[in-house]
XYZ file of C-alpha atoms in Angstrom:
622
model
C 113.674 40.207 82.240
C 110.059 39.618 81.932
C 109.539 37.602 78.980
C 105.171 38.308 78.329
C 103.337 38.059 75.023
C 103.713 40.953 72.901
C 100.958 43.879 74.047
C 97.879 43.699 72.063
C 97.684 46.085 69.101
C 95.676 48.636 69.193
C 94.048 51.077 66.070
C 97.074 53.378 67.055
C 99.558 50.629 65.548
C 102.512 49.234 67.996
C 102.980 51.526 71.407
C 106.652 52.230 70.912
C 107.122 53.678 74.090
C 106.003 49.972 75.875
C 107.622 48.336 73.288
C 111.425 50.090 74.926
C 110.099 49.264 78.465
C 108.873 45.693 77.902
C 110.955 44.190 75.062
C 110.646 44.300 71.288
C 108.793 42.287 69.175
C 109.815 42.149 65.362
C 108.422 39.034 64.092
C 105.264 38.604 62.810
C 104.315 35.275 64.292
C 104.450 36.757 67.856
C 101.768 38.785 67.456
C 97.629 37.752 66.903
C 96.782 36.617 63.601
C 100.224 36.782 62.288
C 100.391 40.667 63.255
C 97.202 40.996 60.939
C 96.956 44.649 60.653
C 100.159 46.020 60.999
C 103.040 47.090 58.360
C 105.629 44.647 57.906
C 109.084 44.542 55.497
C 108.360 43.806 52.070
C 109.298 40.416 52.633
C 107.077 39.891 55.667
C 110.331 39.103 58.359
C 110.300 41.709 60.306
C 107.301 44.132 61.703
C 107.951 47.643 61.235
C 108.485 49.696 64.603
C 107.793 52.291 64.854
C 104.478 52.201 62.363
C 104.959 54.154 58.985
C 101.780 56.689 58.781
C 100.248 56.462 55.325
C 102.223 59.876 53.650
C 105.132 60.613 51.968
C 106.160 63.018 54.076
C 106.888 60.369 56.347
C 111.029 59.979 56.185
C 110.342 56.355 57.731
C 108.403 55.722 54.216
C 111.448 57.405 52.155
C 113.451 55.342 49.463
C 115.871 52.904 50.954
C 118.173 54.771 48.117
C 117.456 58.417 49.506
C 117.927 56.786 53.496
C 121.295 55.332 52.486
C 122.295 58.606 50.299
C 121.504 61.029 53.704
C 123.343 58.288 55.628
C 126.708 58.257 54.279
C 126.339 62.139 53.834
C 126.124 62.436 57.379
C 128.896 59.798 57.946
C 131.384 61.770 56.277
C 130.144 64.876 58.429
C 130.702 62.817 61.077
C 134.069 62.287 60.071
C 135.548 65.560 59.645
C 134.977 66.753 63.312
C 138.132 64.062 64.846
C 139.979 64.029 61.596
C 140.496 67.473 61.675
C 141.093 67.156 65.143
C 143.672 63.976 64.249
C 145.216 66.403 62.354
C 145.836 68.809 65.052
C 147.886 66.141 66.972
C 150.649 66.082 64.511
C 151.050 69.908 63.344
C 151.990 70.045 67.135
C 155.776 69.689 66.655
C 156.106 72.214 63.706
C 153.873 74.865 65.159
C 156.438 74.648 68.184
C 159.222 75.514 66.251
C 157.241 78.181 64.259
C 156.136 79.826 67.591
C 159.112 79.265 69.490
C 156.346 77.487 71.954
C 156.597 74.205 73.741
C 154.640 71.259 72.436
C 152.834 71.578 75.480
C 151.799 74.763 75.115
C 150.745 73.832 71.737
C 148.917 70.721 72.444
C 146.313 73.073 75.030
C 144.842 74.030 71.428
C 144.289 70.554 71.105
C 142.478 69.945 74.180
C 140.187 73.198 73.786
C 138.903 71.457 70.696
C 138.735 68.278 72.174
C 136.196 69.623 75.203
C 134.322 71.681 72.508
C 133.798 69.147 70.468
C 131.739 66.967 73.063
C 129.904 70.291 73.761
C 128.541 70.721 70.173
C 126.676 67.839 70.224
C 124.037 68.947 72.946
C 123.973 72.108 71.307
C 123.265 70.622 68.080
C 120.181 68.690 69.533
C 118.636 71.536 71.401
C 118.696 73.582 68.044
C 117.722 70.722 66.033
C 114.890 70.105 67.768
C 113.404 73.470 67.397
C 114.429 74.885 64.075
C 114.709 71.539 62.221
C 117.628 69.334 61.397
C 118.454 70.962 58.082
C 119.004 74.847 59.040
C 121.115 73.809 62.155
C 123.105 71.757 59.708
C 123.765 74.115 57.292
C 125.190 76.514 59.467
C 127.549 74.487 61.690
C 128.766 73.481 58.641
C 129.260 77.003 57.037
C 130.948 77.565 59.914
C 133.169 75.197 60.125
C 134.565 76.115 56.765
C 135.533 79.332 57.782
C 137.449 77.457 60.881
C 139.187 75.343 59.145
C 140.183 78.187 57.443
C 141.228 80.579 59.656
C 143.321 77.584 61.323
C 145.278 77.317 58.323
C 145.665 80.913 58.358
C 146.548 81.789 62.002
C 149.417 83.774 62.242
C 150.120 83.159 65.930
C 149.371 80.547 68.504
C 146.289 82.751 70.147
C 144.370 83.055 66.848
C 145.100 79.290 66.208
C 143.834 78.204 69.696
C 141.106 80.358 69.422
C 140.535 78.796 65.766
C 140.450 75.623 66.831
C 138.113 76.030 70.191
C 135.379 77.862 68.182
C 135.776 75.201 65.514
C 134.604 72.234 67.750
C 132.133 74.178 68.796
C 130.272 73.540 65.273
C 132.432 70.405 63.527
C 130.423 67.493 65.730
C 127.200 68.441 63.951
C 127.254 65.090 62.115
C 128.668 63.311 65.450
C 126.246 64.748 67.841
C 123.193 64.321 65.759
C 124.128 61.122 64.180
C 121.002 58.952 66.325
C 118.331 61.706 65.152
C 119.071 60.882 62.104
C 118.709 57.229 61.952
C 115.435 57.582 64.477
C 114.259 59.736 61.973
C 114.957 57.740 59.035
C 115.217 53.791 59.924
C 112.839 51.228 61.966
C 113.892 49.460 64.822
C 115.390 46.275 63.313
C 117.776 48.209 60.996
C 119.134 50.466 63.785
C 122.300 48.299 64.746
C 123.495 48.361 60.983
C 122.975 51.767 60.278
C 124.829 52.679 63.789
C 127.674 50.708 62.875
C 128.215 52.354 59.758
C 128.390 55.645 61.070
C 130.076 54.653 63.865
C 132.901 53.482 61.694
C 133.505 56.445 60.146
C 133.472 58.642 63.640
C 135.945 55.970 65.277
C 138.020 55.656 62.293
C 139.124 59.909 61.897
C 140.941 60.103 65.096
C 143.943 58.033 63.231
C 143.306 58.887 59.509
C 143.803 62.757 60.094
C 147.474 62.130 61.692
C 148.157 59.108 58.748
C 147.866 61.858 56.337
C 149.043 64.948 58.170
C 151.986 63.023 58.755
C 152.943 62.676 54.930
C 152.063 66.567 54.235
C 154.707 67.916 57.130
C 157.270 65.992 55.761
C 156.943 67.389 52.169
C 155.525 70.826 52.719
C 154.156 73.378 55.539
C 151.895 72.519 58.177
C 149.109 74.780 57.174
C 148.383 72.666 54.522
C 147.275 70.266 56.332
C 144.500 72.709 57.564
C 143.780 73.938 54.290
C 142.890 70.453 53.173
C 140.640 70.083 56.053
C 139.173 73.180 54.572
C 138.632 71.809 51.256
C 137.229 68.345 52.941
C 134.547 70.342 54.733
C 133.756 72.597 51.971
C 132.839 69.264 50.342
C 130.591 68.575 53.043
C 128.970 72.129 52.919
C 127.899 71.492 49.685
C 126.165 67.881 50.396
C 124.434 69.392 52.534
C 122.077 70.927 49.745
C 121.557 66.922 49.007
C 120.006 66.258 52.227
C 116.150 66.745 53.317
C 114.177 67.814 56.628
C 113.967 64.648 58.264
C 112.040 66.365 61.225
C 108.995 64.705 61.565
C 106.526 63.990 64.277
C 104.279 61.248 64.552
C 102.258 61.952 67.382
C 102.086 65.585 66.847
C 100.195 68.215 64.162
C 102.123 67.609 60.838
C 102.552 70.735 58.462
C 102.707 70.716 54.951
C 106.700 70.290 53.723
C 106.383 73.102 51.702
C 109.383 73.744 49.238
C 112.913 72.766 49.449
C 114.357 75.991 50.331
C 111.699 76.218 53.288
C 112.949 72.697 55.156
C 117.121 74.329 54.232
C 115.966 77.590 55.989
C 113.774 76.796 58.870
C 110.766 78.064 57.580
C 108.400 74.620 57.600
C 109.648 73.959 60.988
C 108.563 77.730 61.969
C 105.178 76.905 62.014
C 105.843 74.902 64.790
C 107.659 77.116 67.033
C 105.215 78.169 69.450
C 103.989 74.317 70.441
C 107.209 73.198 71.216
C 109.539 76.209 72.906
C 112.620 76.560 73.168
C 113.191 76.315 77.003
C 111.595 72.888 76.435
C 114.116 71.993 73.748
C 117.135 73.165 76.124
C 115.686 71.006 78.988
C 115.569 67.716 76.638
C 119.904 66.726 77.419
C 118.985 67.873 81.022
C 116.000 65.240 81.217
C 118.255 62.649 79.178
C 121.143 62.765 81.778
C 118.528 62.203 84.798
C 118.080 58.626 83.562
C 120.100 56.501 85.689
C 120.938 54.183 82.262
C 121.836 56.979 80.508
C 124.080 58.080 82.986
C 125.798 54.632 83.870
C 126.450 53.994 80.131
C 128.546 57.538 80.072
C 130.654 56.472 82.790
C 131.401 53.317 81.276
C 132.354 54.683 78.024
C 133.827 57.654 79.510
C 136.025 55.032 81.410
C 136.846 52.968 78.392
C 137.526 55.223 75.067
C 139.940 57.778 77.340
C 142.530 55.283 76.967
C 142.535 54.483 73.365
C 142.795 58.499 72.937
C 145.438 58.737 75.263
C 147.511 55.948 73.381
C 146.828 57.657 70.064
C 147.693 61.236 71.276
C 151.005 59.730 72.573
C 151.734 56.616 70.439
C 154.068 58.950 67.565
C 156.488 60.370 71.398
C 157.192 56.499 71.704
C 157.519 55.739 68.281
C 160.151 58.513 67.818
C 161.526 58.424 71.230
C 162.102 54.985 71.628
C 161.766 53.709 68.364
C 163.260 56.227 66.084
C 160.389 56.608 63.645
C 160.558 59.520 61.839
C 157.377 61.593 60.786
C 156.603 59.801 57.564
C 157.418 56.230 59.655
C 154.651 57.434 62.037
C 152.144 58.385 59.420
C 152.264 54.396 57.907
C 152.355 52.887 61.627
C 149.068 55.271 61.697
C 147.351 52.219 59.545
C 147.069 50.384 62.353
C 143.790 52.112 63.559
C 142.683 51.918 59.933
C 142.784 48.518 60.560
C 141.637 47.960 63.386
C 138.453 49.634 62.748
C 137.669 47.927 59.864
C 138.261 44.713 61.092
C 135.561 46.145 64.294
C 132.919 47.155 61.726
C 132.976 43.804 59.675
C 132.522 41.945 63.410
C 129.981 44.148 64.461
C 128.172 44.127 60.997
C 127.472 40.426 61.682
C 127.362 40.164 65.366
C 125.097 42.728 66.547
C 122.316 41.588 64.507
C 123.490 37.627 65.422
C 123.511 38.588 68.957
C 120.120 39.743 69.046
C 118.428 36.731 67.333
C 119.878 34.561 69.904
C 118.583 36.318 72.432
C 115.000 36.785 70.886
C 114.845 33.004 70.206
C 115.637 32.317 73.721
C 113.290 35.070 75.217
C 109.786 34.069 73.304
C 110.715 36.523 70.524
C 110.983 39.555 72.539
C 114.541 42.069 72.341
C 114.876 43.581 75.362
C 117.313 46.677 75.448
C 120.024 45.190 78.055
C 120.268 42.047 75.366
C 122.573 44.487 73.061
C 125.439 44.632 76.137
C 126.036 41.240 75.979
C 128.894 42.175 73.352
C 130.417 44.436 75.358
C 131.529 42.128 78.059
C 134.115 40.185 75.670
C 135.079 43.614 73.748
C 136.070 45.029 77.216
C 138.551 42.129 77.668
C 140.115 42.737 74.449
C 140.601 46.103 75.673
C 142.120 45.979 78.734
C 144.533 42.931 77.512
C 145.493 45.438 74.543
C 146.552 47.712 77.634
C 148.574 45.445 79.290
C 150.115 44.279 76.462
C 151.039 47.590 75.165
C 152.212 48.927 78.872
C 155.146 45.888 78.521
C 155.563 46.739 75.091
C 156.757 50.635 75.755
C 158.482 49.701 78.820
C 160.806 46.470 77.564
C 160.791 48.101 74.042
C 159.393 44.694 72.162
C 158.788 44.840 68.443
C 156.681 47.852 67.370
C 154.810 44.978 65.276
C 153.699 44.119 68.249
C 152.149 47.438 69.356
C 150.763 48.011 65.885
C 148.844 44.655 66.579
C 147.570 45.033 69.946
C 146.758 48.985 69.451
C 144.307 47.584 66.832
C 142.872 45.164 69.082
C 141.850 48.266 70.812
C 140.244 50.067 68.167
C 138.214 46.767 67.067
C 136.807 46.414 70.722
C 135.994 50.201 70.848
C 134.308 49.754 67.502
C 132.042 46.873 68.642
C 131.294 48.911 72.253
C 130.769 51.865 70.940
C 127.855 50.527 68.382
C 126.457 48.516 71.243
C 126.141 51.164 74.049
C 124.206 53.395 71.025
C 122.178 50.993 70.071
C 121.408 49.983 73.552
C 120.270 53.900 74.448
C 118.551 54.057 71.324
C 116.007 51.178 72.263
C 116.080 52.110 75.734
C 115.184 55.873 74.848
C 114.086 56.009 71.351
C 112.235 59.562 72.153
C 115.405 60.822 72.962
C 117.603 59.879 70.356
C 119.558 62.739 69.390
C 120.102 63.631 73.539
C 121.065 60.015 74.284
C 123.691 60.052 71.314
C 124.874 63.518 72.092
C 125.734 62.525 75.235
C 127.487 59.349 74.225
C 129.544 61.835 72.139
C 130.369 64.257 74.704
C 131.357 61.330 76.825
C 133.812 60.242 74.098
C 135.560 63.707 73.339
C 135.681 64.487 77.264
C 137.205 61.666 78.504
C 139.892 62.101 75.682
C 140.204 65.834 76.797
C 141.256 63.805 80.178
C 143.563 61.446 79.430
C 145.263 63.979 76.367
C 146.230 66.138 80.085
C 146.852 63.062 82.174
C 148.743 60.388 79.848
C 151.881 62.158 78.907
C 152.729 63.042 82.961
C 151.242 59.705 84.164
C 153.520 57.326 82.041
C 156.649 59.721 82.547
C 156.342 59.143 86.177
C 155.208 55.921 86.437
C 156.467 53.740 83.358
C 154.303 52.658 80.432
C 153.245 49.506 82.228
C 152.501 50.576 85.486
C 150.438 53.382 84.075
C 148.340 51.327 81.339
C 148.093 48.376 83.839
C 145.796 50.797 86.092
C 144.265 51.853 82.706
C 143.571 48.248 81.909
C 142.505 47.927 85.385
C 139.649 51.099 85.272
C 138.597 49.341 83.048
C 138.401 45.852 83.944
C 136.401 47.966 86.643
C 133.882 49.479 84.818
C 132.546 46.550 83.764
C 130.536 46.372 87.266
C 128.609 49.474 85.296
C 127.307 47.070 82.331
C 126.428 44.058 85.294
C 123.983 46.365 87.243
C 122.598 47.502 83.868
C 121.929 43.771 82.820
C 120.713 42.853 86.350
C 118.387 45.648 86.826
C 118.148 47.895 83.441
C 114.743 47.602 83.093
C 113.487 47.841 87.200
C 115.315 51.503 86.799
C 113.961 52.340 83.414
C 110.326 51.385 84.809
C 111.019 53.274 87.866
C 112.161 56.498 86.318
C 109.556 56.009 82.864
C 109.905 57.534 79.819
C 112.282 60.564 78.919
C 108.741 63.038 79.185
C 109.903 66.190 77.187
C 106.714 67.788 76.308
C 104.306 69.674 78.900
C 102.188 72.025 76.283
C 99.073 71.506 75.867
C 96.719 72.506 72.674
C 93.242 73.104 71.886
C 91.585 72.807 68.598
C 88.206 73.733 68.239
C 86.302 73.270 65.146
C 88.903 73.760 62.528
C 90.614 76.863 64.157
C 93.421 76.526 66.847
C 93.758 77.687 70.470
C 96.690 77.452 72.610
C 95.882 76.674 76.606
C 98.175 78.024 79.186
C 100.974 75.580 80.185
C 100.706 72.451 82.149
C 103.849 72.384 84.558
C 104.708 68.854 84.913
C 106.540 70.001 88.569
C 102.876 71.012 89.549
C 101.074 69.095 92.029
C 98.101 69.546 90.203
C 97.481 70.844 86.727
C 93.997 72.158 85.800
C 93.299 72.633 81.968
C 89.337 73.820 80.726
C 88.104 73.899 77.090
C 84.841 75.745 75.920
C 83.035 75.190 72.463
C 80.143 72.373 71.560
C 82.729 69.553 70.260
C 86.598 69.680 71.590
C 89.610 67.656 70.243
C 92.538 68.062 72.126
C 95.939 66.668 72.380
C 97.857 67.285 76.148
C 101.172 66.659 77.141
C 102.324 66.354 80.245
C 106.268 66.414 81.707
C 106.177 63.782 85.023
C 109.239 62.595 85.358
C 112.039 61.590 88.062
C 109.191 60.151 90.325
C 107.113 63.337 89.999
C 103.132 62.212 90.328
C 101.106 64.943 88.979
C 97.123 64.660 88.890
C 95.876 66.273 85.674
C 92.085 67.406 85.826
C 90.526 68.369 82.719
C 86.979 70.197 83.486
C 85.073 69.809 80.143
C 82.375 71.741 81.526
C 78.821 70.752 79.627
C 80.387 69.493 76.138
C 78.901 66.920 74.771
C 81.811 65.206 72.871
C 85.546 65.095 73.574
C 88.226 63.552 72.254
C 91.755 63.609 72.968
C 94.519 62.056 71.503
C 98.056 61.325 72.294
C 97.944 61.475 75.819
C 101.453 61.052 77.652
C 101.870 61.186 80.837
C 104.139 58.693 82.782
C 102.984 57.764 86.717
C 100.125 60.275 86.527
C 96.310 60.202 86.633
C 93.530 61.328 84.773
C 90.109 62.849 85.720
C 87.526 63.802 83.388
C 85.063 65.818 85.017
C 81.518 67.035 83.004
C 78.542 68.617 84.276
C 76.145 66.246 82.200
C 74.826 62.929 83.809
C 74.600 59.855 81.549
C 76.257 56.962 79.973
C 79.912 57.473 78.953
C 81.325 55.441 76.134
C 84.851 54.551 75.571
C 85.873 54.143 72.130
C 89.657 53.386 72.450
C 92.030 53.267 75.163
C 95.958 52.771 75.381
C 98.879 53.780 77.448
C 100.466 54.781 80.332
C 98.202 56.849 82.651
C 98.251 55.383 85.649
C 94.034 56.049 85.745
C 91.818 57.649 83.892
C 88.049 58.377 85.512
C 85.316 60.225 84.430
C 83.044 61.998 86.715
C 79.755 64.119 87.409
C 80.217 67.473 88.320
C 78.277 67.392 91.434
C 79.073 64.845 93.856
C 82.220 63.727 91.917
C 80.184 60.736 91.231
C 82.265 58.145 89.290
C 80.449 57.827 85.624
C 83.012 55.831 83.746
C 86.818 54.629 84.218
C 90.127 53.413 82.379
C 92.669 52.042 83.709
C 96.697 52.599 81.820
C 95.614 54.455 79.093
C 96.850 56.781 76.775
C 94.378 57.877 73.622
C 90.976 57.757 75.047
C 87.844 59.033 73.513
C 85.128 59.813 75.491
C 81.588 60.546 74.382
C 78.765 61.777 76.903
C 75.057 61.468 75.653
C 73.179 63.421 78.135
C 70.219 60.935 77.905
């Protein structure tokens, strides 16, 4: 890791964007003149990234009791997509008997809503990012009422499956969208805490849904069970009218709030509909999943939290096969996830953070991304001993205290990872928030979908300790994934740059607004010409995966021009005007690879920048 000074601040604040590629810097003494200039925590600890602008419609500037009240709102969204799911697992047996079905049959309803469920995510972020969090919310939500519902209700196994597939199609709203939430609402520094939190809830579900369900089949029918789910996420339907709009975008034209019922409905964001498009909202997962990181941190997890499903979907056939538990015993050995969890969170609560001052005060104050894996190394261990241990434990039939101990080990070290790898893609990618954490999701639910078809056949045929030995030893294995990431992380994140979403480009002249054709960041070369006395412009520009596209902008004979929040990753800038005479350069930063000004005739050079980003450029034609 390259361990430079912090980058010098500019009148734009703290570069963000840099700050992911080249380490973050949150104390104060790092920086010039004590970070002179810039916003810091009330108690002047830790500088504020990103940089607060000076409204109230900024959700970064929002009460810390509003942040925390959306928070555990959208924790217990979160929580209702795998407890309901939980709860799934255990009707199994009655449902059988009810539709003279086999439990395999049966459990296919529980796979279709596992695989949906990893799918709503990246539908939730495409939606989200172009109608606003709030709308999106309230309607997966609505609609998960009504499947919940109509579970409870099913009269036959098709209308339940089909129940149940459409419902995880809109119950991960709260899972999937869980990281464009806290980007939206919390700095840099507080990231690990507020992941953690939420993350407890998520990982926790999976084993309270079947702890209850467990003690309602034994007293009455199954569908109550479903119709309590109901009443849980009717609950959440209405706490949804508690929330805000915590869309917001920095770098881009803000519009005015406007009233409540306009951020519930969609009808603030709506004014921003034609800059950002939806084709260019579908293509943000699509651009997330081309990052090499991105991709080797869905393998590992993918690799690691299939197994801790598959012991949970199969943990009550050993306990009443081999064990005799009946349902009700089942539903209290279900506290061992409870624990497990909690004893996870209150690690992680303390370790995350302790982890990453360590690191800082070794590394001249500066956080790179790669520094938040170094808990995942010993939390891997823990898993695949938990594995082993629990492989012997089914085969020689030792004391079920014994599985009850070592199946929470499990759940503690998939707490800690799971908060890590998020937190790691959140620094890495803090533009893509809600894609990077969508995907972490759909890695979750699909690798459970794999081992919920593999586990049951695998340990019939091979024995429970041959079978979680090679479990144990994938992933023993897939800790090569987390070694290349900490050996060359940040060589592939600077090779690939920044997750580039954007490629519109926008004209305002005077105080009326103009929208300029499209600037195709696949393009070899995109042209973009503005007309009118003074221009201020904003372009945006998509160059990513190695693409090098050389954007000329033609300003014809204008004598001032200023553009702002230029972003464009491995590209280069020309400036071309038909006016000869000095060319002034008020303030630079960035990441174009070049920026140059020239004469229209001749292309004589009349002025240059090198890596810059906001630039305005005044020509006085003498």
């Amino acid at each position: 890791m390259d361990d430079k000074l912090p980058t010098q601040i500019t009148s734009g604040g703290i570069d963000e964007d840099e700050e992911a590629l080249e380490g973050y810097v949150v104390d104060p003494s790092r920086y010039a003149n004590n970070a002179a200039g810039l916003k810091t925590t009330p108690d002047g600890r830790y500088v504020l990234i990103p940089q607060p602008l000076d409204t109230p419609d900024d959700p970064l500037n929002w009460s810390s009791r509003k942040k925390w009240l959306i928070v555990w709102i959208m924790a217990y969204i979160a929580f209702l997509a795998d407890y309901t799911g939980g709860t799934a697992i255990i009707t199994i047996i009655p449902q059988s008997i009810e539709w003279n079905l086999s439990q395999a049959t049966v459990q296919r309803a529980v796979v279709g809503n596992l695989f949906t469920i990893g799918s709503c995510g990246i539908i939730v972020v495409v939606l989200a990012g172009y109608f606003g969090r709030m709308p999106v919310l309230l309607l997966f939500q609505a609609v998960m009422v009504g499947t919940c519902a109509w579970s409870a209700a099913a009269t036959s196994f098709e209308s339940y499956m089909a129940a149940r597939i459409i419902n995880g199609l809109f119950c991960s709203v709260g899972q999937g969208g869980a990281l464009l939430w806290i980007k939206d609402l919390f700095f840099f520094h507080e990231h690990p805490k507020v992941i953690n939190y939420i993350e407890f809830f998520i990982i926790m579900s999976p084993y309270l849904g079947p702890l209850l369900t467990c003690f309602i089949v034994t007293d009455v029918a199954w569908r109550w069970a479903f119709w309590l789910c109901t009443c849980m996420s009717a609950v959440a339907f209405l706490l949804v009218f508690l929330l805000d709009e915590t869309l917001f975008d920095r770098k881009g034209r803000q519009v005015p709030r406007g009233s409540y019922i306009a951020r519930l409905t969609g009808v603030q964001q709506a004014q921003l509909w034609r800059e950002r498009r939806f084709l260019q909202c579908a293509m943000r997962p699509i651009v997330a999943i081309t990052r090499i990181p991105v991709l080797i941190i869905l393998i590992y997890y993918l690799l690691n939290f299939a197994w801790v499903i598959g012991v949970n979907t199969t943990i009550g056939i050993w306990l009443s096969n081999d064990y005799g538990f009946s349902t009700r015993g089942i539903g209290y050995f279900y506290f061992f996830g409870i624990v497990g969890v909690i004893i996870g969170w209150l690690t992680g609560h303390y370790l995350h953070d302790a982890v990453g001052t360590f690191y800082m005060n070794r590394h001249q104050g500066r956080l790179h991304p790669e520094a938040r894996l170094i808990i995942v190394y010993p939390a891997t261990i823990l898993c695949c001993v938990s594995l082993i241990v629990l492989g012997f434990a089914f085969e020689r039939h030792w004391h079920y205290m014994v599985i009850a101990v070592f199946a929470a080990m499990q759940c503690s070290s998939m707490m800690i990872i799971t908060t890590a790898i998020n937190a790691y893609l959140l620094d890495c990618y803090p533009e893509g928030s809600g894609e990077v954490g969508a995907w972490v999701t759909a890695s979750r639910n699909w690798g459970g979908f794999m081992a919920t078809y593999i586990q049951i056949d695998w340990v019939s045929s091979m024995g429970p300790a041959r079978a979680l030995g090679i479990q144990a030893a994938i992933t023993f294995g897939s800790l090569f994934f987390m070694v290349v990431l900490q050996l060359f992380g940040q060589r592939l994140r600077r090779w690939q740059g920044r997750m580039n979403f954007g490629k519109a480009a926008k004209v305002i002249l005077g105080t009326g607004l103009r929208y300029a054709h499209q600037i195709n960041g696949s393009d070899d070369t995109a042209y973009f010409q503005t007309l009118g006395d003074r221009i201020y412009g904003s372009l945006l520009v998509a160059a990513g995966n190695g693409v090098v596209v050389d954007v000329k902008l033609n300003i014809g004979d204008n004598k001032t021009v200023e553009l702002s929040e230029l972003s464009a990753y491995s590209c280069h800038l020309e400036i071309t005007s038909a006016l000869s005479g000095p060319v002034q350069i008020i303030h630079a930063r960035g990441y174009f690879k070049s920026v140059r000004v020239f004469e229209d005739h001749g292309r004589k050079p009349i002025g240059q920048v090198g890596q810059t980003t906001e630039v305005v450029v005044l020509f006085d034609p003498g």
